[in-house]
Amino acid sequence: MDLTRASLLREMLTGTELGTRTTHFAHSLRRFTTRTGGLMLFGPAEDEPWHLTAHLDDELHRAGIEDIRPSLIRWSPPPGAPPHLSIGLDRLTDAGRGESLLVVAEEDPADTLLERVSDVRRRGTTIFSIGNGDKELASLSHESLVPELLVPDGFGWTSRQLELDHDDQQPAVPVTDLDERTAEGFEMAQHLVSLATADEDAGQPSWRRRLRAAIERLSGEPA
């Protein structure tokens, strides 16, 4: 899907649950990544999220946002790989507060991946995930997105809330159950997230965005 089609799709989905959730997810990603170069993407060894990494990098660069350009964390970078494709697991051991790890896993993640994510979380890194509703990954995530198409009439997906077991220390994780896992829906949600991450107001606290929106509604002009 090219930029024009993705932008038109996002506009069409404005006000739907899918559009709202992907935008909220992307804005949280921006807000909680406060260290320069602190946005990392990670996934299964057999399906590393290079696709989303590339789209995020393109959109952030196009918007002039250079401080959180994403890094793809790879399980075993091949010798001679270019710099942006040669970042290995050692980067995870250096992760800490002010950084975010975005885990992308369309299938149930392996225990080895979950262990890495758990280690990074203990060091204070904020964990985001795009997955299929796996409870273990969701429980490790501060925010989790299941890319189910949620728009009515013609798209053919429905949603319901998952009930997750959390202890008192575990933050609430907003997730939706995926009744039909489709590669098309998974890819589409990633495009929506990459576009929303580059929004001008994405890094602002939510109360600032609400205030700005209220002023625009009252005045009829952009604030």
PDB file of C-alpha atoms in Angstrom:
ATOM      1  CA  MET A   1       0.000   0.000   0.000  1.00  0.00           C
ATOM      2  CA  ASP A   2       1.497   3.334  -1.046  1.00  0.00           C
ATOM      3  CA  LEU A   3       1.365   6.598   0.912  1.00  0.00           C
ATOM      4  CA  THR A   4      -1.570   8.034  -1.030  1.00  0.00           C
ATOM      5  CA  ARG A   5      -3.775   4.972  -0.510  1.00  0.00           C
ATOM      6  CA  ALA A   6      -2.808   4.726   3.169  1.00  0.00           C
ATOM      7  CA  SER A   7      -3.603   8.416   3.738  1.00  0.00           C
ATOM      8  CA  LEU A   8      -6.988   8.087   2.017  1.00  0.00           C
ATOM      9  CA  LEU A   9      -7.766   5.003   4.083  1.00  0.00           C
ATOM     10  CA  ARG A  10      -6.910   6.805   7.313  1.00  0.00           C
ATOM     11  CA  GLU A  11      -9.164   9.698   6.361  1.00  0.00           C
ATOM     12  CA  MET A  12     -11.986   7.298   5.550  1.00  0.00           C
ATOM     13  CA  LEU A  13     -11.591   5.568   8.925  1.00  0.00           C
ATOM     14  CA  THR A  14     -11.670   8.789  10.953  1.00  0.00           C
ATOM     15  CA  GLY A  15     -14.090   8.330  13.845  1.00  0.00           C
ATOM     16  CA  THR A  16     -14.113   4.529  13.680  1.00  0.00           C
ATOM     17  CA  GLU A  17     -12.709   2.383  16.459  1.00  0.00           C
ATOM     18  CA  LEU A  18      -9.854   1.259  14.239  1.00  0.00           C
ATOM     19  CA  GLY A  19      -8.906   4.826  13.342  1.00  0.00           C
ATOM     20  CA  THR A  20      -9.173   6.013  16.939  1.00  0.00           C
ATOM     21  CA  ARG A  21      -7.227   3.108  18.445  1.00  0.00           C
ATOM     22  CA  THR A  22      -4.369   3.201  15.953  1.00  0.00           C
ATOM     23  CA  THR A  23      -4.038   6.973  16.383  1.00  0.00           C
ATOM     24  CA  HIS A  24      -4.046   6.713  20.185  1.00  0.00           C
ATOM     25  CA  PHE A  25      -1.496   3.907  20.031  1.00  0.00           C
ATOM     26  CA  ALA A  26       0.814   5.881  17.736  1.00  0.00           C
ATOM     27  CA  HIS A  27       0.558   9.065  19.805  1.00  0.00           C
ATOM     28  CA  SER A  28       1.401   7.132  22.973  1.00  0.00           C
ATOM     29  CA  LEU A  29       4.433   5.719  21.194  1.00  0.00           C
ATOM     30  CA  ARG A  30       5.638   9.248  20.467  1.00  0.00           C
ATOM     31  CA  ARG A  31       4.827  10.591  23.935  1.00  0.00           C
ATOM     32  CA  PHE A  32       6.640   7.890  25.878  1.00  0.00           C
ATOM     33  CA  THR A  33       9.759   7.874  23.680  1.00  0.00           C
ATOM     34  CA  THR A  34      11.721  10.763  25.164  1.00  0.00           C
ATOM     35  CA  ARG A  35      15.322   9.688  24.522  1.00  0.00           C
ATOM     36  CA  THR A  36      16.946  10.421  21.183  1.00  0.00           C
ATOM     37  CA  GLY A  37      17.068   7.204  19.156  1.00  0.00           C
ATOM     38  CA  GLY A  38      14.919   5.507  21.776  1.00  0.00           C
ATOM     39  CA  LEU A  39      12.344   3.868  19.508  1.00  0.00           C
ATOM     40  CA  MET A  40      13.140   0.188  18.868  1.00  0.00           C
ATOM     41  CA  LEU A  41      11.188  -2.431  16.889  1.00  0.00           C
ATOM     42  CA  PHE A  42      11.459  -6.147  17.592  1.00  0.00           C
ATOM     43  CA  GLY A  43       9.740  -9.316  16.458  1.00  0.00           C
ATOM     44  CA  PRO A  44      10.158 -13.035  15.773  1.00  0.00           C
ATOM     45  CA  ALA A  45      13.393 -14.101  14.106  1.00  0.00           C
ATOM     46  CA  GLU A  46      11.471 -15.483  11.139  1.00  0.00           C
ATOM     47  CA  ASP A  47       9.337 -12.346  10.701  1.00  0.00           C
ATOM     48  CA  GLU A  48      11.305  -9.286  11.780  1.00  0.00           C
ATOM     49  CA  PRO A  49       9.262  -6.072  11.448  1.00  0.00           C
ATOM     50  CA  TRP A  50      11.408  -4.385   8.806  1.00  0.00           C
ATOM     51  CA  HIS A  51       8.263  -3.330   6.926  1.00  0.00           C
ATOM     52  CA  LEU A  52       6.856  -1.224   9.790  1.00  0.00           C
ATOM     53  CA  THR A  53      10.320   0.081  10.684  1.00  0.00           C
ATOM     54  CA  ALA A  54      10.773   1.381   7.143  1.00  0.00           C
ATOM     55  CA  HIS A  55       7.359   3.057   7.076  1.00  0.00           C
ATOM     56  CA  LEU A  56       7.867   4.688  10.477  1.00  0.00           C
ATOM     57  CA  ASP A  57      11.275   5.958   9.395  1.00  0.00           C
ATOM     58  CA  ASP A  58       9.846   7.374   6.170  1.00  0.00           C
ATOM     59  CA  GLU A  59       6.942   9.142   7.880  1.00  0.00           C
ATOM     60  CA  LEU A  60       9.011  10.599  10.726  1.00  0.00           C
ATOM     61  CA  HIS A  61      11.660  11.807   8.287  1.00  0.00           C
ATOM     62  CA  ARG A  62       8.995  13.348   6.041  1.00  0.00           C
ATOM     63  CA  ALA A  63       7.571  15.199   9.068  1.00  0.00           C
ATOM     64  CA  GLY A  64      11.021  16.455  10.099  1.00  0.00           C
ATOM     65  CA  ILE A  65      11.052  14.380  13.309  1.00  0.00           C
ATOM     66  CA  GLU A  66      14.605  13.103  13.593  1.00  0.00           C
ATOM     67  CA  ASP A  67      15.016  12.438  17.321  1.00  0.00           C
ATOM     68  CA  ILE A  68      13.057   9.169  17.518  1.00  0.00           C
ATOM     69  CA  ARG A  69      13.863   7.582  14.155  1.00  0.00           C
ATOM     70  CA  PRO A  70      13.278   3.827  14.713  1.00  0.00           C
ATOM     71  CA  SER A  71      15.849   1.058  15.035  1.00  0.00           C
ATOM     72  CA  LEU A  72      15.137  -2.513  13.915  1.00  0.00           C
ATOM     73  CA  ILE A  73      16.485  -4.983  16.473  1.00  0.00           C
ATOM     74  CA  ARG A  74      17.571  -8.212  14.766  1.00  0.00           C
ATOM     75  CA  TRP A  75      18.209 -11.643  16.237  1.00  0.00           C
ATOM     76  CA  SER A  76      21.254 -12.379  14.087  1.00  0.00           C
ATOM     77  CA  PRO A  77      22.323  -9.642  11.661  1.00  0.00           C
ATOM     78  CA  PRO A  78      24.258 -11.124   8.722  1.00  0.00           C
ATOM     79  CA  PRO A  79      27.885 -10.097   8.234  1.00  0.00           C
ATOM     80  CA  GLY A  80      28.219  -7.058   6.024  1.00  0.00           C
ATOM     81  CA  ALA A  81      24.655  -5.859   6.571  1.00  0.00           C
ATOM     82  CA  PRO A  82      24.164  -2.080   6.218  1.00  0.00           C
ATOM     83  CA  PRO A  83      24.187  -0.136   9.524  1.00  0.00           C
ATOM     84  CA  HIS A  84      20.413   0.161   9.823  1.00  0.00           C
ATOM     85  CA  LEU A  85      20.069  -3.630   9.399  1.00  0.00           C
ATOM     86  CA  SER A  86      22.952  -4.658  11.635  1.00  0.00           C
ATOM     87  CA  ILE A  87      21.597  -3.755  15.098  1.00  0.00           C
ATOM     88  CA  GLY A  88      21.641  -6.912  17.191  1.00  0.00           C
ATOM     89  CA  LEU A  89      20.280  -8.078  20.535  1.00  0.00           C
ATOM     90  CA  ASP A  90      22.969  -6.202  22.452  1.00  0.00           C
ATOM     91  CA  ARG A  91      20.924  -3.046  21.887  1.00  0.00           C
ATOM     92  CA  LEU A  92      18.194  -4.477  24.113  1.00  0.00           C
ATOM     93  CA  THR A  93      20.607  -4.775  27.038  1.00  0.00           C
ATOM     94  CA  ASP A  94      21.250  -1.037  26.796  1.00  0.00           C
ATOM     95  CA  ALA A  95      17.564  -0.083  26.734  1.00  0.00           C
ATOM     96  CA  GLY A  96      16.130   1.844  29.656  1.00  0.00           C
ATOM     97  CA  ARG A  97      13.818   4.623  30.760  1.00  0.00           C
ATOM     98  CA  GLY A  98      12.718   7.105  28.149  1.00  0.00           C
ATOM     99  CA  GLU A  99      12.871   4.450  25.432  1.00  0.00           C
ATOM    100  CA  SER A 100      10.143   2.348  23.832  1.00  0.00           C
ATOM    101  CA  LEU A 101      10.187  -1.179  22.443  1.00  0.00           C
ATOM    102  CA  LEU A 102       7.513  -1.905  19.849  1.00  0.00           C
ATOM    103  CA  VAL A 103       7.019  -5.655  19.488  1.00  0.00           C
ATOM    104  CA  VAL A 104       5.340  -6.813  16.265  1.00  0.00           C
ATOM    105  CA  ALA A 105       4.201 -10.447  16.244  1.00  0.00           C
ATOM    106  CA  GLU A 106       1.361 -11.626  14.039  1.00  0.00           C
ATOM    107  CA  GLU A 107       1.599 -15.182  15.390  1.00  0.00           C
ATOM    108  CA  ASP A 108       1.913 -16.318  19.025  1.00  0.00           C
ATOM    109  CA  PRO A 109       5.380 -15.173  20.180  1.00  0.00           C
ATOM    110  CA  ALA A 110       7.984 -17.728  21.264  1.00  0.00           C
ATOM    111  CA  ASP A 111       9.153 -17.919  24.876  1.00  0.00           C
ATOM    112  CA  THR A 112      12.580 -16.602  23.888  1.00  0.00           C
ATOM    113  CA  LEU A 113      11.004 -13.412  22.531  1.00  0.00           C
ATOM    114  CA  LEU A 114       8.848 -12.986  25.619  1.00  0.00           C
ATOM    115  CA  GLU A 115      11.900 -13.400  27.865  1.00  0.00           C
ATOM    116  CA  ARG A 116      13.740 -10.645  26.000  1.00  0.00           C
ATOM    117  CA  VAL A 117      10.740  -8.346  26.273  1.00  0.00           C
ATOM    118  CA  SER A 118      10.394  -9.058  29.987  1.00  0.00           C
ATOM    119  CA  ASP A 119      14.064  -8.203  30.582  1.00  0.00           C
ATOM    120  CA  VAL A 120      13.718  -4.915  28.713  1.00  0.00           C
ATOM    121  CA  ARG A 121      10.572  -3.999  30.648  1.00  0.00           C
ATOM    122  CA  ARG A 122      12.310  -4.564  33.984  1.00  0.00           C
ATOM    123  CA  ARG A 123      14.904  -1.961  32.991  1.00  0.00           C
ATOM    124  CA  GLY A 124      12.212   0.674  32.649  1.00  0.00           C
ATOM    125  CA  THR A 125      11.574   0.626  28.904  1.00  0.00           C
ATOM    126  CA  THR A 126       7.969   1.202  27.824  1.00  0.00           C
ATOM    127  CA  ILE A 127       6.619  -1.809  25.933  1.00  0.00           C
ATOM    128  CA  PHE A 128       4.166  -1.511  23.049  1.00  0.00           C
ATOM    129  CA  SER A 129       2.953  -4.449  21.005  1.00  0.00           C
ATOM    130  CA  ILE A 130       1.030  -5.151  17.825  1.00  0.00           C
ATOM    131  CA  GLY A 131      -0.076  -8.757  17.880  1.00  0.00           C
ATOM    132  CA  ASN A 132      -2.876 -11.275  17.703  1.00  0.00           C
ATOM    133  CA  GLY A 133      -4.176 -10.954  21.268  1.00  0.00           C
ATOM    134  CA  ASP A 134      -1.653 -13.323  22.884  1.00  0.00           C
ATOM    135  CA  LYS A 135      -2.179 -12.872  26.628  1.00  0.00           C
ATOM    136  CA  GLU A 136       1.458 -13.232  27.636  1.00  0.00           C
ATOM    137  CA  LEU A 137       2.629 -10.536  25.256  1.00  0.00           C
ATOM    138  CA  ALA A 138      -0.289  -8.289  26.223  1.00  0.00           C
ATOM    139  CA  SER A 139       0.528  -8.689  29.920  1.00  0.00           C
ATOM    140  CA  LEU A 140       4.094  -7.504  29.272  1.00  0.00           C
ATOM    141  CA  SER A 141       2.906  -4.519  27.245  1.00  0.00           C
ATOM    142  CA  HIS A 142       1.995  -1.131  28.618  1.00  0.00           C
ATOM    143  CA  GLU A 143      -0.180  -0.731  25.536  1.00  0.00           C
ATOM    144  CA  SER A 144      -1.191  -3.425  23.069  1.00  0.00           C
ATOM    145  CA  LEU A 145      -2.930  -3.236  19.714  1.00  0.00           C
ATOM    146  CA  VAL A 146      -4.619  -6.112  17.907  1.00  0.00           C
ATOM    147  CA  PRO A 147      -5.006  -4.949  14.297  1.00  0.00           C
ATOM    148  CA  GLU A 148      -8.521  -6.074  13.608  1.00  0.00           C
ATOM    149  CA  LEU A 149     -10.496  -3.986  11.153  1.00  0.00           C
ATOM    150  CA  LEU A 150     -13.181  -2.389  13.251  1.00  0.00           C
ATOM    151  CA  VAL A 151     -15.084  -0.358  10.717  1.00  0.00           C
ATOM    152  CA  PRO A 152     -18.632  -1.511   9.914  1.00  0.00           C
ATOM    153  CA  ASP A 153     -20.360  -2.135   6.603  1.00  0.00           C
ATOM    154  CA  GLY A 154     -18.242  -3.956   4.128  1.00  0.00           C
ATOM    155  CA  PHE A 155     -14.976  -4.633   5.882  1.00  0.00           C
ATOM    156  CA  GLY A 156     -16.319  -7.742   7.629  1.00  0.00           C
ATOM    157  CA  TRP A 157     -14.542  -7.615  10.991  1.00  0.00           C
ATOM    158  CA  THR A 158     -16.102  -7.338  14.432  1.00  0.00           C
ATOM    159  CA  SER A 159     -14.564  -6.846  17.843  1.00  0.00           C
ATOM    160  CA  ARG A 160     -15.031  -7.584  21.515  1.00  0.00           C
ATOM    161  CA  GLN A 161     -12.942  -6.801  24.575  1.00  0.00           C
ATOM    162  CA  LEU A 162     -10.598  -9.440  25.965  1.00  0.00           C
ATOM    163  CA  GLU A 163     -10.625 -10.140  29.682  1.00  0.00           C
ATOM    164  CA  LEU A 164      -7.047 -10.386  30.909  1.00  0.00           C
ATOM    165  CA  ASP A 165      -5.803 -11.407  34.325  1.00  0.00           C
ATOM    166  CA  HIS A 166      -3.539  -8.780  35.889  1.00  0.00           C
ATOM    167  CA  ASP A 167      -2.057  -8.401  39.323  1.00  0.00           C
ATOM    168  CA  ASP A 168      -2.339  -5.107  41.191  1.00  0.00           C
ATOM    169  CA  GLN A 169       0.926  -3.836  39.745  1.00  0.00           C
ATOM    170  CA  GLN A 170       0.042  -4.548  36.135  1.00  0.00           C
ATOM    171  CA  PRO A 171      -1.248  -1.536  34.159  1.00  0.00           C
ATOM    172  CA  ALA A 172      -4.475  -1.887  32.222  1.00  0.00           C
ATOM    173  CA  VAL A 173      -3.821  -2.938  28.648  1.00  0.00           C
ATOM    174  CA  PRO A 174      -6.418  -1.960  26.032  1.00  0.00           C
ATOM    175  CA  VAL A 175      -6.656  -4.808  23.551  1.00  0.00           C
ATOM    176  CA  THR A 176      -9.254  -6.160  21.169  1.00  0.00           C
ATOM    177  CA  ASP A 177      -9.813  -9.756  20.206  1.00  0.00           C
ATOM    178  CA  LEU A 178      -9.196 -10.743  16.623  1.00  0.00           C
ATOM    179  CA  ASP A 179     -11.962 -12.992  15.356  1.00  0.00           C
ATOM    180  CA  GLU A 180     -10.343 -13.452  11.929  1.00  0.00           C
ATOM    181  CA  ARG A 181      -6.575 -13.039  11.692  1.00  0.00           C
ATOM    182  CA  THR A 182      -5.778 -11.643   8.257  1.00  0.00           C
ATOM    183  CA  ALA A 183      -2.470 -10.491   6.842  1.00  0.00           C
ATOM    184  CA  GLU A 184      -4.281  -7.656   5.083  1.00  0.00           C
ATOM    185  CA  GLY A 185      -5.694  -6.275   8.329  1.00  0.00           C
ATOM    186  CA  PHE A 186      -2.381  -6.622  10.125  1.00  0.00           C
ATOM    187  CA  GLU A 187      -0.542  -4.712   7.408  1.00  0.00           C
ATOM    188  CA  MET A 188      -3.230  -2.050   7.176  1.00  0.00           C
ATOM    189  CA  ALA A 189      -3.070  -1.294  10.900  1.00  0.00           C
ATOM    190  CA  GLN A 190       0.693  -0.865  10.661  1.00  0.00           C
ATOM    191  CA  HIS A 191       0.249   1.712   7.894  1.00  0.00           C
ATOM    192  CA  LEU A 192      -2.244   3.610  10.048  1.00  0.00           C
ATOM    193  CA  VAL A 193       0.132   3.573  13.026  1.00  0.00           C
ATOM    194  CA  SER A 194       3.065   4.818  10.957  1.00  0.00           C
ATOM    195  CA  LEU A 195       1.011   7.717   9.585  1.00  0.00           C
ATOM    196  CA  ALA A 196      -0.347   8.720  13.003  1.00  0.00           C
ATOM    197  CA  THR A 197       3.091   8.611  14.627  1.00  0.00           C
ATOM    198  CA  ALA A 198       4.112  11.567  12.449  1.00  0.00           C
ATOM    199  CA  ASP A 199       1.093  13.712  13.426  1.00  0.00           C
ATOM    200  CA  GLU A 200       2.071  17.232  14.429  1.00  0.00           C
ATOM    201  CA  ASP A 201       0.410  16.945  17.845  1.00  0.00           C
ATOM    202  CA  ALA A 202       1.371  13.310  18.524  1.00  0.00           C
ATOM    203  CA  GLY A 203       3.919  14.192  21.195  1.00  0.00           C
ATOM    204  CA  GLN A 204       1.590  16.484  23.133  1.00  0.00           C
ATOM    205  CA  PRO A 205      -0.200  15.399  26.333  1.00  0.00           C
ATOM    206  CA  SER A 206      -3.775  14.301  25.690  1.00  0.00           C
ATOM    207  CA  TRP A 207      -5.277  17.314  27.502  1.00  0.00           C
ATOM    208  CA  ARG A 208      -3.442  19.652  25.112  1.00  0.00           C
ATOM    209  CA  ARG A 209      -4.836  17.796  22.111  1.00  0.00           C
ATOM    210  CA  ARG A 210      -8.365  17.935  23.541  1.00  0.00           C
ATOM    211  CA  LEU A 211      -8.035  21.657  24.253  1.00  0.00           C
ATOM    212  CA  ARG A 212      -6.758  22.324  20.741  1.00  0.00           C
ATOM    213  CA  ALA A 213      -9.600  20.304  19.220  1.00  0.00           C
ATOM    214  CA  ALA A 214     -12.164  22.203  21.320  1.00  0.00           C
ATOM    215  CA  ILE A 215     -10.756  25.569  20.224  1.00  0.00           C
ATOM    216  CA  GLU A 216     -10.886  24.490  16.574  1.00  0.00           C
ATOM    217  CA  ARG A 217     -14.517  23.381  16.928  1.00  0.00           C
ATOM    218  CA  LEU A 218     -15.529  26.687  18.524  1.00  0.00           C
ATOM    219  CA  SER A 219     -13.591  28.932  16.171  1.00  0.00           C
ATOM    220  CA  GLY A 220     -14.004  26.940  13.002  1.00  0.00           C
ATOM    221  CA  GLU A 221     -10.309  27.440  12.269  1.00  0.00           C
ATOM    222  CA  PRO A 222      -7.172  25.440  13.085  1.00  0.00           C
ATOM    223  CA  ALA A 223      -5.711  26.451  16.467  1.00  0.00           C
TER     224      ALA A 223
END
